[in-house]
Amino acid sequence: MFRSRPAAAALACAAPLILAGCGARTEAPPAAADTVTVERCGEEIEYRTPSKAVVYEAGSADKMLILGLADAIRGYVMPPANPPVEESPWAQEYAGLEMLSDDVLNRELVVGAEADFVVAGWQSGFSDERGITPEILDRLGIQSFMHSETCYNYPEHPLRVGPFDGLYLDLERLGAIFGVEDEAAEVVTGLRERVAEVEAGAPDGDPVRVFLYDSGVDQPFTSGNQAPPQEIIELAGGENIYSDLEGRWTGVSWESVIEADPEVILILDYGDQPAEEKIAFLKSSPALSEVTAVREDNFHLLDYNEAISGPRIVDGVENVGAYLRSLDR
């Protein structure tokens, strides 16, 4: 149960709205009895305490759940790539929540759920192309919160912050919005301590060269320097072979992978293609046969939710750190 500030009275659904339907508001809501000003991608936003949040993907839901805010979640949107919620550390909390969709986030879904708050990332949930952005939701009277990590190319209000600092920042800001600042501070302290322990135990010597393999046959898809695997690899004692690649998730070439000669390949485990099939493909490629990681069978699975903005990136750095320490270099 979360401690809520007094909330503004809900507005009744009046005349039908084009595209929106019942649940969207045609005028600004009445002044809340209590509000808090929190930054959203560098822009100061005055928030009322939400009570019907819609969260996109497990990273967004996990940030709420780790703060004890399950009662404030109206429902979640979980696309197929995400592993089953039954495997989550918060499986019990997920069991009490409604899955609103197994597709992408969209405006009609949010409005239909009568949400008063939406948590997602920029271009990962929120999207100009799909017609659901914080600005559009603002006009509908629906509040929104974006993962700080995703704000580096947010139009007009960019904010560049690393995935781990972004996680801590988001938890502190959500704590302020929901009035659970003390709980957020305690959670952040615990996460920082776990990460510091991994850093302290990183392998000696030169960083281990690591390639994150997401997918792709003709062209591999990987993590650039703005997605969590970049910092997971670094904090664990490795070096992302694409650390100079500006961006989050992007395509590269097999030639560049071969030239970098990674010592370890992290396999992003998600979706319909089992990680074992990805490893089998890499091992079967004659072009990759002399890559150190392939030759020495140095593969490690990174769960999807350990690689997107959310508290499970700390699990990711612990697991990758343990694997790198186990190598015989």
CSV table of C-alpha atoms in Angstrom, one decimal:
chain,number,residue,atom,x,y,z
A,1,MET,CA,0.0,0.0,0.0
A,2,PHE,CA,1.4,3.4,-0.9
A,3,ARG,CA,0.9,6.6,1.0
A,4,SER,CA,-1.1,9.0,-1.2
A,5,ARG,CA,-1.5,12.7,-1.1
A,6,PRO,CA,-5.0,14.0,-1.4
A,7,ALA,CA,-6.0,13.6,-5.0
A,8,ALA,CA,-8.1,15.8,-7.2
A,9,ALA,CA,-11.7,14.8,-7.8
A,10,ALA,CA,-12.2,12.7,-10.9
A,11,LEU,CA,-14.0,14.3,-13.8
A,12,ALA,CA,-17.0,12.5,-15.2
A,13,CYS,CA,-16.9,11.6,-18.9
A,14,ALA,CA,-19.0,14.0,-20.8
A,15,ALA,CA,-19.5,14.2,-24.5
A,16,PRO,CA,-17.8,11.7,-26.7
A,17,LEU,CA,-14.3,12.7,-27.9
A,18,ILE,CA,-12.8,12.0,-31.3
A,19,LEU,CA,-10.3,9.1,-31.0
A,20,ALA,CA,-10.3,9.4,-27.3
A,21,GLY,CA,-13.6,8.2,-26.0
A,22,CYS,CA,-14.7,8.1,-22.4
A,23,GLY,CA,-11.9,8.7,-19.9
A,24,ALA,CA,-10.1,11.6,-21.7
A,25,ARG,CA,-10.7,15.2,-20.4
A,26,THR,CA,-11.6,18.1,-22.5
A,27,GLU,CA,-10.5,20.8,-20.0
A,28,ALA,CA,-7.8,21.2,-17.4
A,29,PRO,CA,-8.6,19.3,-14.2
A,30,PRO,CA,-9.3,21.3,-11.0
A,31,ALA,CA,-6.4,22.3,-8.9
A,32,ALA,CA,-5.2,19.4,-6.8
A,33,ALA,CA,-5.2,19.7,-3.0
A,34,ASP,CA,-1.5,18.8,-3.1
A,35,THR,CA,1.0,18.6,-6.0
A,36,VAL,CA,4.7,18.1,-6.4
A,37,THR,CA,7.0,19.5,-9.1
A,38,VAL,CA,9.3,16.9,-10.6
A,39,GLU,CA,11.5,17.0,-13.8
A,40,ARG,CA,10.5,15.0,-16.8
A,41,CYS,CA,13.3,14.8,-19.3
A,42,GLY,CA,14.6,18.2,-18.1
A,43,GLU,CA,11.2,19.8,-18.1
A,44,GLU,CA,9.6,20.7,-14.8
A,45,ILE,CA,6.2,19.1,-14.4
A,46,GLU,CA,3.6,19.6,-11.6
A,47,TYR,CA,2.2,16.2,-10.7
A,48,ARG,CA,-0.9,15.3,-8.8
A,49,THR,CA,-0.7,12.0,-7.0
A,50,PRO,CA,-1.7,9.3,-9.5
A,51,SER,CA,-4.0,6.3,-8.6
A,52,LYS,CA,-4.5,4.6,-12.0
A,53,ALA,CA,-1.1,4.2,-13.6
A,54,VAL,CA,-0.6,2.3,-16.9
A,55,VAL,CA,2.9,1.0,-17.2
A,56,TYR,CA,4.6,-0.2,-20.4
A,57,GLU,CA,6.9,-3.2,-20.3
A,58,ALA,CA,8.3,-4.8,-17.1
A,59,GLY,CA,11.0,-2.1,-16.6
A,60,SER,CA,8.2,0.5,-15.9
A,61,ALA,CA,6.1,-1.9,-13.8
A,62,ASP,CA,9.2,-3.0,-11.8
A,63,LYS,CA,10.1,0.6,-10.9
A,64,MET,CA,6.6,1.0,-9.4
A,65,LEU,CA,6.6,-2.4,-7.8
A,66,ILE,CA,10.0,-2.1,-6.1
A,67,LEU,CA,8.6,1.0,-4.4
A,68,GLY,CA,5.5,-0.8,-3.2
A,69,LEU,CA,3.1,1.0,-5.5
A,70,ALA,CA,1.1,-2.0,-6.9
A,71,ASP,CA,-2.1,-0.4,-5.6
A,72,ALA,CA,-1.5,2.6,-7.8
A,73,ILE,CA,-1.3,0.6,-11.0
A,74,ARG,CA,-4.4,0.4,-13.2
A,75,GLY,CA,-2.8,-2.2,-15.5
A,76,TYR,CA,0.3,-3.1,-17.6
A,77,VAL,CA,1.1,-3.4,-21.3
A,78,MET,CA,3.5,-6.2,-22.0
A,79,PRO,CA,4.7,-6.8,-25.6
A,80,PRO,CA,5.6,-10.4,-26.6
A,81,ALA,CA,9.4,-9.9,-26.4
A,82,ASN,CA,9.1,-9.6,-22.6
A,83,PRO,CA,9.6,-12.8,-20.7
A,84,PRO,CA,6.6,-14.0,-18.7
A,85,VAL,CA,5.7,-12.0,-15.7
A,86,GLU,CA,5.5,-15.3,-13.7
A,87,GLU,CA,9.4,-15.3,-13.9
A,88,SER,CA,9.6,-11.8,-12.3
A,89,PRO,CA,10.8,-11.2,-8.7
A,90,TRP,CA,7.4,-9.5,-8.3
A,91,ALA,CA,5.4,-12.3,-9.8
A,92,GLN,CA,3.0,-12.2,-6.8
A,93,GLU,CA,2.3,-8.5,-7.4
A,94,TYR,CA,1.9,-9.0,-11.1
A,95,ALA,CA,-0.7,-11.7,-10.4
A,96,GLY,CA,-2.9,-9.0,-8.8
A,97,LEU,CA,-2.7,-6.7,-11.8
A,98,GLU,CA,-4.5,-6.6,-15.1
A,99,MET,CA,-2.6,-7.0,-18.4
A,100,LEU,CA,-4.3,-4.5,-20.6
A,101,SER,CA,-2.5,-5.5,-23.8
A,102,ASP,CA,0.3,-7.7,-25.2
A,103,ASP,CA,1.0,-5.2,-28.0
A,104,VAL,CA,2.6,-1.7,-28.1
A,105,LEU,CA,1.4,1.2,-26.1
A,106,ASN,CA,-1.2,3.4,-27.7
A,107,ARG,CA,-3.4,6.3,-26.9
A,108,GLU,CA,-6.7,4.5,-27.2
A,109,LEU,CA,-5.7,1.9,-24.7
A,110,VAL,CA,-4.6,4.5,-22.2
A,111,VAL,CA,-7.8,6.5,-22.6
A,112,GLY,CA,-9.9,3.4,-22.4
A,113,ALA,CA,-8.3,2.4,-19.2
A,114,GLU,CA,-9.1,5.8,-17.7
A,115,ALA,CA,-5.5,6.1,-16.8
A,116,ASP,CA,-4.2,9.2,-14.9
A,117,PHE,CA,-0.5,8.4,-15.3
A,118,VAL,CA,1.6,6.5,-17.9
A,119,VAL,CA,5.1,5.3,-17.4
A,120,ALA,CA,7.2,4.4,-20.5
A,121,GLY,CA,10.4,5.3,-22.3
A,122,TRP,CA,10.9,7.7,-25.2
A,123,GLN,CA,10.6,5.8,-28.4
A,124,SER,CA,10.0,2.8,-26.3
A,125,GLY,CA,6.4,3.1,-25.4
A,126,PHE,CA,6.0,6.8,-26.2
A,127,SER,CA,6.2,7.5,-29.9
A,128,ASP,CA,5.4,10.3,-32.4
A,129,GLU,CA,4.7,7.8,-35.1
A,130,ARG,CA,2.1,6.0,-32.9
A,131,GLY,CA,0.5,9.2,-31.7
A,132,ILE,CA,1.2,8.8,-28.0
A,133,THR,CA,3.6,11.3,-26.5
A,134,PRO,CA,3.8,13.2,-23.2
A,135,GLU,CA,2.5,16.3,-25.0
A,136,ILE,CA,-0.5,14.5,-26.4
A,137,LEU,CA,-1.3,13.0,-23.0
A,138,ASP,CA,-0.9,16.4,-21.3
A,139,ARG,CA,-3.6,17.8,-23.6
A,140,LEU,CA,-5.9,14.9,-22.5
A,141,GLY,CA,-5.2,15.6,-18.9
A,142,ILE,CA,-3.2,12.4,-18.4
A,143,GLN,CA,0.1,12.7,-16.6
A,144,SER,CA,3.2,10.9,-17.9
A,145,PHE,CA,6.7,9.9,-16.7
A,146,MET,CA,9.6,8.9,-19.0
A,147,HIS,CA,12.6,6.8,-18.2
A,148,SER,CA,15.5,9.3,-17.8
A,149,GLU,CA,17.8,7.0,-19.6
A,150,THR,CA,15.7,7.4,-22.8
A,151,CYS,CA,15.7,11.2,-22.8
A,152,TYR,CA,19.0,11.8,-24.5
A,153,ASN,CA,17.3,12.5,-27.9
A,154,TYR,CA,13.9,13.7,-26.6
A,155,PRO,CA,12.9,16.7,-28.7
A,156,GLU,CA,13.4,20.2,-27.1
A,157,HIS,CA,14.1,18.7,-23.7
A,158,PRO,CA,17.0,16.3,-24.0
A,159,LEU,CA,18.6,14.9,-20.9
A,160,ARG,CA,21.7,12.7,-21.1
A,161,VAL,CA,22.1,10.4,-18.1
A,162,GLY,CA,23.5,6.9,-17.9
A,163,PRO,CA,21.2,3.9,-17.3
A,164,PHE,CA,22.2,3.3,-13.7
A,165,ASP,CA,22.1,6.9,-12.7
A,166,GLY,CA,18.8,7.1,-14.7
A,167,LEU,CA,17.4,4.2,-12.7
A,168,TYR,CA,18.2,5.8,-9.4
A,169,LEU,CA,16.9,9.2,-10.5
A,170,ASP,CA,13.6,7.6,-11.7
A,171,LEU,CA,13.1,5.8,-8.5
A,172,GLU,CA,13.7,9.0,-6.5
A,173,ARG,CA,11.3,11.0,-8.8
A,174,LEU,CA,8.6,8.4,-8.7
A,175,GLY,CA,9.0,8.4,-4.9
A,176,ALA,CA,8.4,12.1,-4.8
A,177,ILE,CA,5.4,11.9,-7.1
A,178,PHE,CA,3.8,9.2,-5.0
A,179,GLY,CA,4.9,10.5,-1.6
A,180,VAL,CA,7.1,7.5,-0.8
A,181,GLU,CA,10.5,9.4,-0.7
A,182,ASP,CA,11.8,7.5,2.2
A,183,GLU,CA,11.1,4.1,0.6
A,184,ALA,CA,12.7,5.3,-2.6
A,185,ALA,CA,15.8,6.4,-0.8
A,186,GLU,CA,16.1,3.1,0.9
A,187,VAL,CA,15.7,1.2,-2.3
A,188,VAL,CA,18.2,3.3,-4.2
A,189,THR,CA,20.8,2.9,-1.4
A,190,GLY,CA,20.4,-0.9,-1.6
A,191,LEU,CA,20.8,-0.9,-5.4
A,192,ARG,CA,23.9,1.3,-5.2
A,193,GLU,CA,25.5,-1.0,-2.6
A,194,ARG,CA,24.9,-4.0,-4.8
A,195,VAL,CA,26.5,-2.3,-7.9
A,196,ALA,CA,29.4,-1.0,-5.8
A,197,GLU,CA,30.1,-4.6,-4.7
A,198,VAL,CA,30.3,-5.8,-8.3
A,199,GLU,CA,32.6,-2.9,-9.2
A,200,ALA,CA,34.9,-3.7,-6.3
A,201,GLY,CA,35.1,-7.4,-7.4
A,202,ALA,CA,35.8,-6.7,-11.1
A,203,PRO,CA,38.5,-8.9,-12.6
A,204,ASP,CA,42.0,-7.5,-12.6
A,205,GLY,CA,43.9,-6.5,-15.7
A,206,ASP,CA,42.5,-5.1,-19.0
A,207,PRO,CA,38.7,-5.0,-19.4
A,208,VAL,CA,37.2,-8.1,-21.0
A,209,ARG,CA,36.1,-7.3,-24.6
A,210,VAL,CA,32.4,-8.0,-24.8
A,211,PHE,CA,29.9,-8.1,-27.7
A,212,LEU,CA,26.2,-7.9,-26.9
A,213,TYR,CA,24.3,-10.0,-29.5
A,214,ASP,CA,20.6,-9.1,-29.6
A,215,SER,CA,19.6,-10.8,-32.9
A,216,GLY,CA,20.2,-10.7,-36.7
A,217,VAL,CA,21.7,-13.1,-39.3
A,218,ASP,CA,22.7,-10.9,-42.2
A,219,GLN,CA,23.4,-8.0,-39.8
A,220,PRO,CA,23.8,-8.2,-36.0
A,221,PHE,CA,21.8,-6.0,-33.8
A,222,THR,CA,23.5,-4.8,-30.6
A,223,SER,CA,23.7,-2.2,-27.9
A,224,GLY,CA,25.3,1.2,-28.3
A,225,ASN,CA,26.5,3.5,-25.5
A,226,GLN,CA,23.1,4.7,-24.4
A,227,ALA,CA,21.4,1.4,-23.4
A,228,PRO,CA,21.9,-0.5,-20.2
A,229,PRO,CA,24.3,-3.2,-21.5
A,230,GLN,CA,26.9,-0.5,-22.0
A,231,GLU,CA,27.1,0.2,-18.3
A,232,ILE,CA,26.4,-3.4,-17.2
A,233,ILE,CA,29.5,-4.5,-19.2
A,234,GLU,CA,31.7,-1.7,-17.9
A,235,LEU,CA,30.6,-2.0,-14.2
A,236,ALA,CA,31.2,-5.7,-14.4
A,237,GLY,CA,34.8,-5.3,-15.6
A,238,GLY,CA,34.3,-5.5,-19.3
A,239,GLU,CA,34.5,-3.2,-22.4
A,240,ASN,CA,31.6,-3.0,-24.8
A,241,ILE,CA,33.2,-3.4,-28.3
A,242,TYR,CA,30.6,-0.8,-29.5
A,243,SER,CA,31.1,1.7,-26.6
A,244,ASP,CA,31.9,4.5,-29.1
A,245,LEU,CA,28.6,3.9,-31.0
A,246,GLU,CA,26.2,6.7,-30.2
A,247,GLY,CA,22.8,5.3,-29.6
A,248,ARG,CA,20.8,2.7,-27.9
A,249,TRP,CA,20.0,-0.3,-30.0
A,250,THR,CA,21.3,-0.5,-33.6
A,251,GLY,CA,22.6,-2.6,-36.4
A,252,VAL,CA,26.4,-3.1,-37.0
A,253,SER,CA,28.4,-5.4,-39.3
A,254,TRP,CA,29.8,-8.9,-38.8
A,255,GLU,CA,33.1,-7.6,-40.2
A,256,SER,CA,33.4,-5.1,-37.3
A,257,VAL,CA,32.6,-7.8,-34.8
A,258,ILE,CA,35.3,-10.0,-36.2
A,259,GLU,CA,37.8,-7.2,-36.2
A,260,ALA,CA,37.0,-6.3,-32.5
A,261,ASP,CA,37.5,-10.0,-31.6
A,262,PRO,CA,35.3,-10.1,-28.4
A,263,GLU,CA,36.4,-12.5,-25.6
A,264,VAL,CA,32.8,-12.8,-24.4
A,265,ILE,CA,29.4,-12.7,-26.2
A,266,LEU,CA,26.4,-11.7,-24.2
A,267,ILE,CA,23.2,-13.2,-25.7
A,268,LEU,CA,20.1,-11.2,-25.1
A,269,ASP,CA,17.5,-13.7,-24.1
A,270,TYR,CA,13.9,-12.9,-25.2
A,271,GLY,CA,11.2,-13.4,-27.8
A,272,ASP,CA,10.5,-16.4,-30.0
A,273,GLN,CA,14.1,-17.3,-30.8
A,274,PRO,CA,15.6,-19.3,-27.9
A,275,ALA,CA,19.1,-18.2,-26.8
A,276,GLU,CA,20.4,-21.6,-27.6
A,277,GLU,CA,19.5,-21.1,-31.3
A,278,LYS,CA,21.4,-17.8,-31.3
A,279,ILE,CA,24.5,-19.5,-29.9
A,280,ALA,CA,24.2,-22.3,-32.4
A,281,PHE,CA,24.0,-19.8,-35.2
A,282,LEU,CA,27.2,-18.0,-34.0
A,283,LYS,CA,29.0,-21.3,-33.6
A,284,SER,CA,28.0,-22.4,-37.1
A,285,SER,CA,29.3,-19.3,-38.9
A,286,PRO,CA,32.7,-20.0,-40.6
A,287,ALA,CA,33.4,-16.3,-40.5
A,288,LEU,CA,33.2,-16.2,-36.7
A,289,SER,CA,35.1,-19.4,-36.0
A,290,GLU,CA,38.3,-17.5,-35.0
A,291,VAL,CA,36.6,-15.0,-32.8
A,292,THR,CA,37.9,-15.6,-29.3
A,293,ALA,CA,34.4,-15.8,-27.6
A,294,VAL,CA,33.2,-18.4,-30.2
A,295,ARG,CA,36.4,-20.4,-30.2
A,296,GLU,CA,36.5,-20.6,-26.4
A,297,ASP,CA,32.7,-21.0,-26.0
A,298,ASN,CA,32.4,-17.9,-23.9
A,299,PHE,CA,28.6,-17.2,-24.0
A,300,HIS,CA,26.5,-15.7,-21.3
A,301,LEU,CA,22.7,-15.1,-21.3
A,302,LEU,CA,21.4,-11.6,-20.4
A,303,ASP,CA,17.7,-11.7,-19.7
A,304,TYR,CA,15.6,-9.1,-21.5
A,305,ASN,CA,14.6,-7.4,-18.3
A,306,GLU,CA,18.3,-7.2,-17.3
A,307,ALA,CA,18.9,-5.0,-20.4
A,308,ILE,CA,16.1,-2.5,-20.3
A,309,SER,CA,15.5,0.5,-18.0
A,310,GLY,CA,14.4,-1.0,-14.7
A,311,PRO,CA,15.7,-2.4,-11.3
A,312,ARG,CA,16.6,-5.7,-12.9
A,313,ILE,CA,19.6,-4.2,-14.6
A,314,VAL,CA,21.3,-4.5,-11.2
A,315,ASP,CA,20.6,-8.3,-11.4
A,316,GLY,CA,22.2,-8.1,-14.9
A,317,VAL,CA,25.4,-6.4,-13.6
A,318,GLU,CA,25.7,-9.0,-10.8
A,319,ASN,CA,25.3,-11.9,-13.2
A,320,VAL,CA,27.6,-10.6,-15.8
A,321,GLY,CA,30.2,-9.7,-13.1
A,322,ALA,CA,30.1,-13.2,-11.7
A,323,TYR,CA,30.6,-14.6,-15.2
A,324,LEU,CA,33.5,-12.4,-16.1
A,325,ARG,CA,35.2,-13.3,-12.8
A,326,SER,CA,34.8,-17.0,-13.7
A,327,LEU,CA,36.9,-16.7,-16.9
A,328,ASP,CA,40.3,-18.1,-17.1
A,329,ARG,CA,42.2,-15.4,-19.0
